[in-house]
Short mmCIF file of C-alpha atoms and ligand atoms in Angstrom, two decimals:
data_model
loop_
_atom_site.label_atom_id
_atom_site.label_comp_id
_atom_site.label_asym_id
_atom_site.label_seq_id
_atom_site.Cartn_x
_atom_site.Cartn_y
_atom_site.Cartn_z
CA MET R 1 0.00 0.00 0.00
CA LYS R 2 1.16 3.57 -0.74
CA THR R 3 0.55 6.82 1.09
CA ASP R 4 2.14 10.27 1.14
CA VAL R 5 2.47 10.61 4.90
CA LEU R 6 2.55 7.74 7.39
CA ILE R 7 2.24 8.70 11.03
CA ILE R 8 3.12 6.21 13.77
CA GLY R 9 1.06 6.99 16.89
CA ALA R 10 -2.54 8.14 17.08
CA GLY R 11 -2.05 10.29 20.16
CA ALA R 12 -2.30 14.05 20.52
CA ALA R 13 0.65 14.95 18.27
CA GLY R 14 0.01 12.28 15.64
CA LEU R 15 -3.66 13.17 15.18
CA MET R 16 -2.92 16.91 14.96
CA CYS R 17 -0.20 16.21 12.41
CA ALA R 18 -2.66 14.09 10.38
CA ILE R 19 -5.20 16.93 10.35
CA ALA R 20 -2.67 19.51 9.16
CA ALA R 21 -1.19 17.25 6.47
CA GLY R 22 -4.61 16.02 5.32
CA ARG R 23 -5.86 19.59 4.95
CA ARG R 24 -2.98 20.22 2.53
CA GLY R 25 -4.30 17.46 0.32
CA ARG R 26 -1.72 14.88 1.37
CA ARG R 27 -2.79 11.23 1.59
CA VAL R 28 -2.35 10.44 5.27
CA LEU R 29 -2.42 7.19 7.22
CA VAL R 30 -2.07 7.06 11.00
CA VAL R 31 -1.31 3.71 12.60
CA ASP R 32 -1.32 2.85 16.29
CA HIS R 33 -0.78 -0.45 18.05
CA ALA R 34 -3.33 0.40 20.74
CA ASN R 35 -6.94 -0.67 20.31
CA LYS R 36 -8.20 2.91 20.29
CA PRO R 37 -6.75 6.33 19.48
CA GLY R 38 -5.91 9.04 21.98
CA LYS R 39 -5.83 6.92 25.12
CA LYS R 40 -3.76 9.47 27.04
CA ILE R 41 -6.09 12.24 26.01
CA LEU R 42 -8.98 10.18 27.40
CA MET R 43 -7.31 9.73 30.79
CA SER R 44 -5.91 13.26 30.96
CA GLY R 45 -6.99 16.00 33.33
CA GLY R 46 -8.97 13.53 35.44
CA GLY R 47 -11.13 12.69 32.40
CA ARG R 48 -11.67 16.34 31.43
CA CYS R 49 -8.46 16.92 29.45
CA ASN R 50 -6.48 20.00 30.40
CA PHE R 51 -6.01 20.68 26.70
CA THR R 52 -3.91 23.86 26.83
CA ASN R 53 -2.71 26.69 29.03
CA LEU R 54 -3.18 30.41 28.41
CA GLY R 55 0.29 31.05 29.84
CA VAL R 56 2.18 28.91 27.31
CA ALA R 57 5.70 30.26 26.76
CA PRO R 58 8.97 28.58 25.81
CA ALA R 59 10.17 29.08 29.40
CA CYS R 60 7.55 26.57 30.56
CA TYR R 61 9.37 23.71 28.79
CA LEU R 62 12.43 21.66 29.70
CA SER R 63 14.80 20.75 26.90
CA ALA R 64 18.55 20.62 26.37
CA ASN R 65 17.90 23.43 23.86
CA PRO R 66 15.48 25.89 25.51
CA HIS R 67 15.02 27.74 22.19
CA PHE R 68 13.90 24.73 20.17
CA ALA R 69 10.18 24.88 21.04
CA LYS R 70 9.80 28.60 20.22
CA SER R 71 9.04 28.39 16.53
CA ALA R 72 6.36 25.68 16.66
CA LEU R 73 4.71 27.19 19.75
CA ALA R 74 4.54 30.60 18.07
CA ARG R 75 2.92 29.21 14.94
CA TYR R 76 0.24 27.11 16.66
CA THR R 77 -0.95 28.85 19.82
CA PRO R 78 -3.47 28.11 22.57
CA ALA R 79 -5.86 30.48 20.72
CA ASP R 80 -5.63 28.24 17.64
CA PHE R 81 -6.60 25.19 19.64
CA ILE R 82 -9.38 27.04 21.46
CA ALA R 83 -10.79 28.06 18.06
CA LEU R 84 -10.88 24.38 17.05
CA VAL R 85 -12.57 23.41 20.33
CA GLU R 86 -15.17 26.15 19.85
CA LYS R 87 -15.77 25.18 16.23
CA HIS R 88 -16.82 21.78 17.62
CA ARG R 89 -18.97 23.43 20.31
CA ILE R 90 -17.06 21.81 23.13
CA ALA R 91 -17.71 23.73 26.35
CA TRP R 92 -14.59 24.56 28.36
CA HIS R 93 -13.53 26.51 31.43
CA GLU R 94 -10.39 27.93 32.98
CA LYS R 95 -9.64 26.14 36.24
CA GLU R 96 -6.66 28.01 37.65
CA GLN R 97 -3.37 29.43 36.45
CA GLY R 98 -4.54 29.52 32.82
CA GLN R 99 -5.38 25.80 32.68
CA LEU R 100 -8.22 25.08 30.25
CA PHE R 101 -10.39 21.98 30.72
CA CYS R 102 -13.44 20.51 28.98
CA ASP R 103 -16.64 21.04 30.96
CA GLU R 104 -17.78 17.52 30.15
CA SER R 105 -15.30 14.90 28.98
CA SER R 106 -11.96 14.34 27.26
CA LYS R 107 -13.84 12.00 24.92
CA LEU R 108 -15.04 15.13 23.13
CA ILE R 109 -11.45 16.15 22.33
CA VAL R 110 -10.68 12.72 20.83
CA ARG R 111 -13.97 12.84 18.89
CA MET R 112 -13.08 16.30 17.59
CA LEU R 113 -9.63 15.19 16.42
CA LEU R 114 -11.03 12.09 14.70
CA ASP R 115 -13.78 14.13 13.02
CA GLU R 116 -11.15 16.60 11.80
CA CYS R 117 -9.02 13.71 10.52
CA ALA R 118 -12.01 12.32 8.63
CA ALA R 119 -12.82 15.76 7.19
CA ALA R 120 -9.22 16.13 6.03
CA GLY R 121 -9.28 12.64 4.50
CA ALA R 122 -6.73 11.20 6.96
CA ARG R 123 -7.23 7.52 7.84
CA VAL R 124 -6.61 6.20 11.34
CA GLU R 125 -5.95 2.50 11.92
CA THR R 126 -5.74 1.09 15.44
CA SER R 127 -4.50 -2.34 16.61
CA CYS R 128 -1.86 -1.93 13.92
CA ALA R 129 1.61 -2.48 15.34
CA VAL R 130 4.69 -1.45 13.40
CA GLU R 131 7.36 -4.10 13.18
CA ARG R 132 10.12 -2.60 11.03
CA VAL R 133 10.99 0.56 9.18
CA ARG R 134 13.50 0.87 6.36
CA LYS R 135 14.56 3.71 4.12
CA THR R 136 13.83 3.35 0.41
CA GLU R 137 14.65 5.57 -2.56
CA GLU R 138 11.17 7.10 -2.57
CA GLY R 139 10.84 7.37 1.18
CA PHE R 140 10.10 4.68 3.75
CA ALA R 141 8.84 1.11 3.80
CA VAL R 142 7.04 0.37 7.03
CA LEU R 143 6.13 -3.20 7.90
CA THR R 144 2.98 -3.34 10.01
CA VAL R 145 1.01 -6.36 11.18
CA ARG R 146 -1.37 -5.61 8.29
CA GLY R 147 1.29 -5.52 5.60
CA GLU R 148 3.86 -3.12 4.20
CA VAL R 149 3.14 0.57 3.73
CA HIS R 150 5.26 2.79 1.47
CA ALA R 151 5.31 6.46 2.37
CA GLU R 152 7.16 9.55 1.19
CA SER R 153 7.20 11.01 4.69
CA LEU R 154 7.29 9.23 8.03
CA VAL R 155 6.21 10.99 11.22
CA VAL R 156 7.14 9.40 14.55
CA ALA R 157 4.55 10.38 17.15
CA THR R 158 4.91 7.49 19.57
CA GLY R 159 5.04 9.53 22.80
CA GLY R 160 7.16 8.82 25.86
CA LEU R 161 7.56 5.96 28.31
CA SER R 162 5.06 7.02 30.94
CA ILE R 163 2.14 4.71 31.77
CA PRO R 164 3.26 1.56 29.92
CA SER R 165 -0.19 0.05 30.58
CA MET R 166 -1.61 2.68 28.18
CA GLY R 167 0.54 1.55 25.25
CA ALA R 168 3.70 3.59 25.85
CA THR R 169 6.80 2.07 24.27
CA GLY R 170 10.38 3.07 23.56
CA PHE R 171 9.78 2.43 19.86
CA GLY R 172 10.25 6.05 18.80
CA TYR R 173 13.63 6.25 20.53
CA ALA R 174 14.76 3.01 18.86
CA LEU R 175 13.68 4.35 15.48
CA ALA R 176 15.55 7.61 16.10
CA ARG R 177 18.73 5.66 16.89
CA GLN R 178 18.22 3.45 13.84
CA PHE R 179 18.40 6.58 11.69
CA GLY R 180 21.46 7.94 13.49
CA HIS R 181 19.74 10.38 15.83
CA ALA R 182 20.99 10.98 19.35
CA VAL R 183 18.49 10.33 22.14
CA ARG R 184 18.97 12.22 25.38
CA PRO R 185 18.63 10.15 28.58
CA THR R 186 15.00 9.72 29.59
CA ARG R 187 13.47 9.87 33.06
CA ALA R 188 10.03 10.20 34.60
CA GLY R 189 8.66 13.75 34.94
CA LEU R 190 5.57 15.23 36.58
CA VAL R 191 5.71 12.35 39.02
CA PRO R 192 5.23 11.83 42.79
CA LEU R 193 8.40 11.67 44.87
CA THR R 194 9.17 8.83 47.24
CA LEU R 195 10.75 8.90 50.70
CA SER R 196 12.48 6.01 52.43
CA GLY R 197 13.80 4.89 55.81
CA LYS R 198 13.27 7.29 58.69
CA HIS R 199 12.12 10.03 56.31
CA LEU R 200 9.22 7.86 55.19
CA GLU R 201 8.45 6.63 58.71
CA ARG R 202 8.07 10.21 59.93
CA TYR R 203 5.40 11.12 57.38
CA GLN R 204 3.87 7.89 56.10
CA ASP R 205 0.84 7.92 58.35
CA LEU R 206 0.05 11.48 57.23
CA ALA R 207 -1.06 9.97 53.87
CA GLY R 208 -4.04 11.96 52.68
CA VAL R 209 -3.05 15.19 54.48
CA ALA R 210 -3.08 18.02 51.93
CA LEU R 211 -1.82 21.60 51.88
CA PRO R 212 -3.85 23.74 49.46
CA GLN R 213 -0.76 25.89 48.87
CA ALA R 214 2.87 25.00 49.37
CA GLY R 215 6.13 25.97 47.76
CA ALA R 216 8.54 23.39 46.35
CA ARG R 217 12.05 24.47 45.39
CA VAL R 218 15.15 22.94 43.86
CA GLY R 219 17.96 25.45 43.43
CA LYS R 220 16.49 28.58 41.85
CA ARG R 221 13.44 26.76 40.41
CA ALA R 222 10.33 27.05 42.59
CA PHE R 223 6.65 26.22 42.17
CA ARG R 224 3.71 27.07 44.33
CA ALA R 225 0.62 24.84 44.30
CA GLY R 226 -1.05 22.09 46.31
CA LEU R 227 0.90 19.38 48.15
CA LEU R 228 -0.24 15.94 49.29
CA PHE R 229 1.32 13.40 51.65
CA THR R 230 1.05 9.83 50.29
CA HIS R 231 1.83 6.35 51.62
CA ARG R 232 5.08 6.43 49.66
CA GLY R 233 6.09 10.07 49.93
CA LEU R 234 4.86 13.34 48.47
CA SER R 235 2.58 14.28 45.61
CA GLY R 236 0.25 17.10 44.55
CA PRO R 237 0.83 19.68 41.80
CA ALA R 238 3.72 21.49 43.55
CA ILE R 239 5.62 18.19 43.86
CA LEU R 240 4.79 17.03 40.33
CA GLN R 241 6.08 20.32 38.94
CA ILE R 242 9.33 20.29 40.88
CA SER R 243 9.86 16.56 40.16
CA SER R 244 10.81 17.43 36.57
CA TYR R 245 13.69 19.55 37.91
CA TRP R 246 14.70 17.23 40.76
CA GLN R 247 17.36 14.55 40.41
CA PRO R 248 18.48 12.09 43.11
CA GLY R 249 20.71 13.89 45.57
CA ASP R 250 19.31 17.35 44.84
CA ASP R 251 18.34 19.51 47.78
CA LEU R 252 14.54 19.86 47.84
CA ARG R 253 12.97 22.50 50.06
CA LEU R 254 9.31 23.07 50.88
CA ASP R 255 7.55 26.21 51.97
CA LEU R 256 4.80 24.77 54.15
CA ALA R 257 3.08 28.11 54.77
CA PRO R 258 3.72 30.35 51.75
CA ASP R 259 0.91 32.75 52.65
CA ALA R 260 2.26 33.52 56.11
CA GLU R 261 5.24 35.39 57.51
CA ALA R 262 5.75 32.63 60.03
CA ALA R 263 8.92 34.10 61.56
CA ASP R 264 6.98 37.22 62.63
CA TRP R 265 3.67 35.50 63.16
CA LEU R 266 4.88 33.00 65.76
CA PRO R 267 6.40 35.63 68.15
CA ALA R 268 3.18 37.65 67.77
CA GLN R 269 1.18 34.56 68.76
CA ARG R 270 3.42 34.13 71.80
CA ALA R 271 2.42 37.59 72.96
CA ALA R 272 -1.27 37.06 72.18
CA ARG R 273 -1.68 33.44 73.42
CA PRO R 274 1.15 32.71 75.91
CA ALA R 275 -0.57 29.65 77.38
CA ALA R 276 -1.41 28.00 74.04
CA GLU R 277 0.66 24.98 73.07
CA LEU R 278 2.82 25.36 69.98
CA LYS R 279 1.12 22.46 68.16
CA ASN R 280 -2.26 24.13 68.54
CA VAL R 281 -0.89 27.48 67.36
CA LEU R 282 0.73 25.85 64.34
CA ALA R 283 -2.56 24.15 63.54
CA ASP R 284 -3.83 27.62 62.52
CA LEU R 285 -1.16 27.63 59.81
CA LEU R 286 -0.90 23.97 58.81
CA PRO R 287 -3.15 20.90 58.76
CA ARG R 288 -3.50 19.81 62.39
CA ARG R 289 -1.95 16.37 61.91
CA LEU R 290 1.08 17.86 60.20
CA ALA R 291 1.49 20.52 62.91
CA GLN R 292 1.36 17.81 65.54
CA ARG R 293 3.90 15.65 63.72
CA LEU R 294 6.38 18.49 63.27
CA CYS R 295 6.14 19.23 66.98
CA GLU R 296 6.57 15.55 67.93
CA VAL R 297 9.67 15.13 65.81
CA TRP R 298 11.37 18.52 65.94
CA PHE R 299 9.92 21.45 67.87
CA GLY R 300 8.39 19.88 70.99
CA SER R 301 5.08 21.28 72.10
CA ARG R 302 5.13 23.49 75.15
CA PRO R 303 3.09 26.57 76.01
CA MET R 304 4.19 29.45 73.77
CA ARG R 305 5.62 31.46 76.69
CA GLN R 306 8.21 28.72 77.23
CA TYR R 307 9.77 29.33 73.78
CA ARG R 308 12.27 32.15 73.37
CA GLU R 309 11.42 34.65 70.63
CA ALA R 310 14.54 33.67 68.67
CA GLU R 311 13.49 30.02 68.86
CA LEU R 312 10.08 30.85 67.43
CA ARG R 313 11.66 32.89 64.65
CA GLU R 314 13.88 29.95 63.84
CA ILE R 315 10.86 27.62 63.70
CA GLY R 316 9.10 30.15 61.45
CA HIS R 317 12.05 30.27 59.05
CA ARG R 318 12.16 26.48 59.01
CA LEU R 319 8.50 26.23 57.96
CA HIS R 320 9.34 28.30 54.87
CA ASP R 321 12.45 26.27 54.06
CA TRP R 322 11.69 22.70 55.04
CA PRO R 323 14.34 20.22 53.84
CA VAL R 324 13.04 16.98 52.32
CA VAL R 325 15.25 14.01 51.58
CA ALA R 326 13.49 12.31 48.67
CA SER R 327 14.77 8.88 47.70
CA GLY R 328 13.40 8.76 44.17
CA THR R 329 10.25 9.06 42.08
CA GLU R 330 7.36 6.69 41.50
CA GLY R 331 8.74 6.21 37.96
CA TYR R 332 7.02 5.75 34.63
CA ARG R 333 4.15 3.79 36.23
CA THR R 334 2.56 7.04 37.42
CA ALA R 335 4.55 9.78 35.63
CA GLU R 336 2.59 12.13 33.38
CA VAL R 337 5.51 12.67 31.05
CA THR R 338 8.96 11.49 30.00
CA LEU R 339 11.82 13.95 30.16
CA GLY R 340 14.56 13.69 27.56
CA GLY R 341 14.09 11.93 24.23
CA VAL R 342 15.08 12.59 20.62
CA ASP R 343 17.80 15.23 20.68
CA THR R 344 16.54 18.46 19.17
CA ASP R 345 19.96 19.15 17.64
CA GLY R 346 19.07 16.65 14.94
CA LEU R 347 15.71 18.27 14.09
CA SER R 348 14.53 21.42 12.35
CA SER R 349 12.69 23.57 14.91
CA SER R 350 10.28 24.91 12.29
CA THR R 351 9.21 21.59 10.72
CA MET R 352 10.38 18.86 13.16
CA GLN R 353 12.09 17.23 10.19
CA SER R 354 15.24 15.19 10.70
CA LYS R 355 18.40 16.99 9.59
CA ARG R 356 19.88 13.59 8.78
CA VAL R 357 17.08 11.80 6.94
CA PRO R 358 14.86 13.91 4.69
CA GLY R 359 11.18 12.97 5.04
CA LEU R 360 11.55 11.73 8.64
CA TYR R 361 9.83 13.75 11.39
CA PHE R 362 9.56 13.48 15.18
CA VAL R 363 6.71 15.19 17.06
CA GLY R 364 5.23 15.39 20.55
CA GLU R 365 6.60 13.82 23.68
CA VAL R 366 9.14 11.56 21.94
CA VAL R 367 11.17 14.74 21.33
CA ASP R 368 13.33 16.22 24.12
CA VAL R 369 10.78 18.92 24.98
CA THR R 370 8.74 18.53 28.17
CA GLY R 371 6.22 20.97 29.54
CA TRP R 372 5.10 21.93 33.02
CA LEU R 373 1.94 20.53 34.53
CA GLY R 374 -1.23 22.30 33.40
CA GLY R 375 -1.90 21.80 29.67
CA TYR R 376 1.59 22.65 28.44
CA ASN R 377 2.34 19.13 27.20
CA PHE R 378 -0.73 18.94 25.02
CA GLN R 379 0.04 22.37 23.60
CA TRP R 380 3.49 21.07 22.62
CA ALA R 381 1.86 17.99 21.04
CA TRP R 382 -0.58 20.18 19.05
CA ALA R 383 2.08 22.69 18.03
CA SER R 384 4.81 20.23 17.03
CA GLY R 385 2.29 17.96 15.29
CA HIS R 386 0.93 20.94 13.39
CA ALA R 387 4.41 22.12 12.38
CA ALA R 388 5.26 18.71 10.91
CA GLY R 389 1.83 18.37 9.28
CA GLU R 390 2.40 21.66 7.46
CA ALA R 391 5.64 20.34 6.01
CA ALA R 392 5.41 16.55 5.60
C1 FAD D 1 -2.41 10.33 33.40
C2 FAD D 1 -1.95 11.43 32.49
C3 FAD D 1 -2.64 12.62 32.46
C4 FAD D 1 -2.20 13.66 31.64
N1 FAD D 1 -2.89 14.83 31.65
C5 FAD D 1 -2.47 15.85 30.87
C6 FAD D 1 -3.22 17.06 30.80
O1 FAD D 1 -4.31 17.17 31.37
N2 FAD D 1 -2.70 18.08 30.05
C7 FAD D 1 -1.53 17.95 29.34
O2 FAD D 1 -1.12 18.90 28.66
N3 FAD D 1 -0.84 16.80 29.35
C8 FAD D 1 -1.29 15.76 30.09
N4 FAD D 1 -0.58 14.59 30.09
C9 FAD D 1 0.59 14.47 29.19
C10 FAD D 1 0.08 14.22 27.76
O3 FAD D 1 -0.87 13.16 27.78
C11 FAD D 1 1.22 13.85 26.82
O4 FAD D 1 2.27 14.77 26.93
C12 FAD D 1 0.71 13.82 25.38
O5 FAD D 1 -0.30 12.85 25.26
C13 FAD D 1 1.84 13.50 24.42
O6 FAD D 1 1.30 13.38 23.13
P1 FAD D 1 1.98 12.43 22.06
O7 FAD D 1 1.05 12.37 20.91
O8 FAD D 1 3.37 12.82 21.85
O9 FAD D 1 2.02 10.99 22.76
P2 FAD D 1 0.79 10.06 23.19
O10 FAD D 1 -0.44 10.84 23.38
O11 FAD D 1 1.32 9.23 24.30
O12 FAD D 1 0.55 9.14 21.90
C14 FAD D 1 1.50 8.21 21.45
C15 FAD D 1 0.76 7.13 20.69
O13 FAD D 1 1.72 6.28 20.07
C16 FAD D 1 1.28 4.95 20.20
N5 FAD D 1 2.44 4.08 20.09
C17 FAD D 1 3.47 3.97 20.98
N6 FAD D 1 4.34 3.07 20.53
C18 FAD D 1 3.86 2.60 19.34
C19 FAD D 1 4.31 1.62 18.43
N7 FAD D 1 5.44 0.94 18.64
N8 FAD D 1 3.55 1.36 17.33
C20 FAD D 1 2.38 2.04 17.12
N9 FAD D 1 1.91 2.98 17.96
C21 FAD D 1 2.64 3.24 19.08
C22 FAD D 1 0.59 4.90 21.55
O14 FAD D 1 -0.33 3.81 21.60
C23 FAD D 1 -0.11 6.26 21.59
O15 FAD D 1 -1.41 6.20 21.05
C24 FAD D 1 -1.03 13.52 30.85
C25 FAD D 1 -0.37 12.29 30.85
C26 FAD D 1 -0.81 11.26 31.67
C27 FAD D 1 -0.07 9.96 31.63
#
């Protein structure tokens, strides 16, 4: 069978690429080994798909080349995707920090992409695994379980390694290496952190305790969002965000009370409530169980008058700069994304085309571009898929 553009992976980037290429009159075939398209879109955003973010900017992406994402992001913006969503009358809302979600269900986003593919004449075949790819004079010969497909252009949109149970494979990385591309080391991103030994014992039974706002910092990089204690360690948006910047051995600090000036507040409380126990005073600032635990392990809990002002200031400073010794991450099993991937040095930033092999493209998460939590990763998938679809 012959086609102009063959896309491997019917996820966010692959489907967007198919739409753009199909609209240009190219014959497009998308193949995916999973039994249905867009599985990650379906499970995203708690079933409501956080499909973009109004604050998208190149600075919100991690990559060995921080400039690489600029061109594609500038040419397919959140406003472009919102226009598509509105064309399909899908109701949406902004949740917080520019994050846009469907009012109803992520299924509507997958339906929209498939309808657009159909309108552009792009075919999507699921349960169609790819076994081998070779370069031919005219382009590429791709052996699938349904036979060989010959294509002028080949787009690799196979995503990252996160959530293997959803069909994630390292196939895109292997293909990149086959064609002489460098692949930067991969690791789990946007992922809960684990604690071990005494560090876990101290907090484990706080599982379920949540802080609506906390700061998480590694070096100069800091995020402020919710934090959650889990049976294995720490999670919540602030932790997921910082996890992409954290590596084993890095110094991770938490601000447990970012809205307070705890170092001034505690001495003031001493004057106002001298007989109150510290753990009860801290419970005005922190979840009660956490306040109690911090007192048990570190601060003691005596009436406020029995603490010196300097001691209370020190405790206040500590709450804003709490050291955490994380032992690792929960890994690809629960990670939202994969950091690293196909080295951008080998790709054109305007078309995603390989600089080594004309007609070969890499889009979406398989590329070494990873966004923050909050719709940034889908926007990269849409933008990079669109850029390749305009060129392939
Ligand atoms: C639980 C969860 C929730 C998320 N929520 C959000 C969110 O709300 N907002 C956001 O911006 N991002 C979110 N993300 C991240 C986002 O889903 C990904 O960044 C995005 O889907 C990447 O798009 P992609 O097309 O590159 O890869 P994918 O969407 O992963 O698609 C890759 C496709 O390739 C197929 N494939 C893989 N290997 C092969 C092979 N060998 N042969 C054939 N096909 C293959 C897969 O079956 C899959 O369909 C979430 C991720 C997870 C895991």
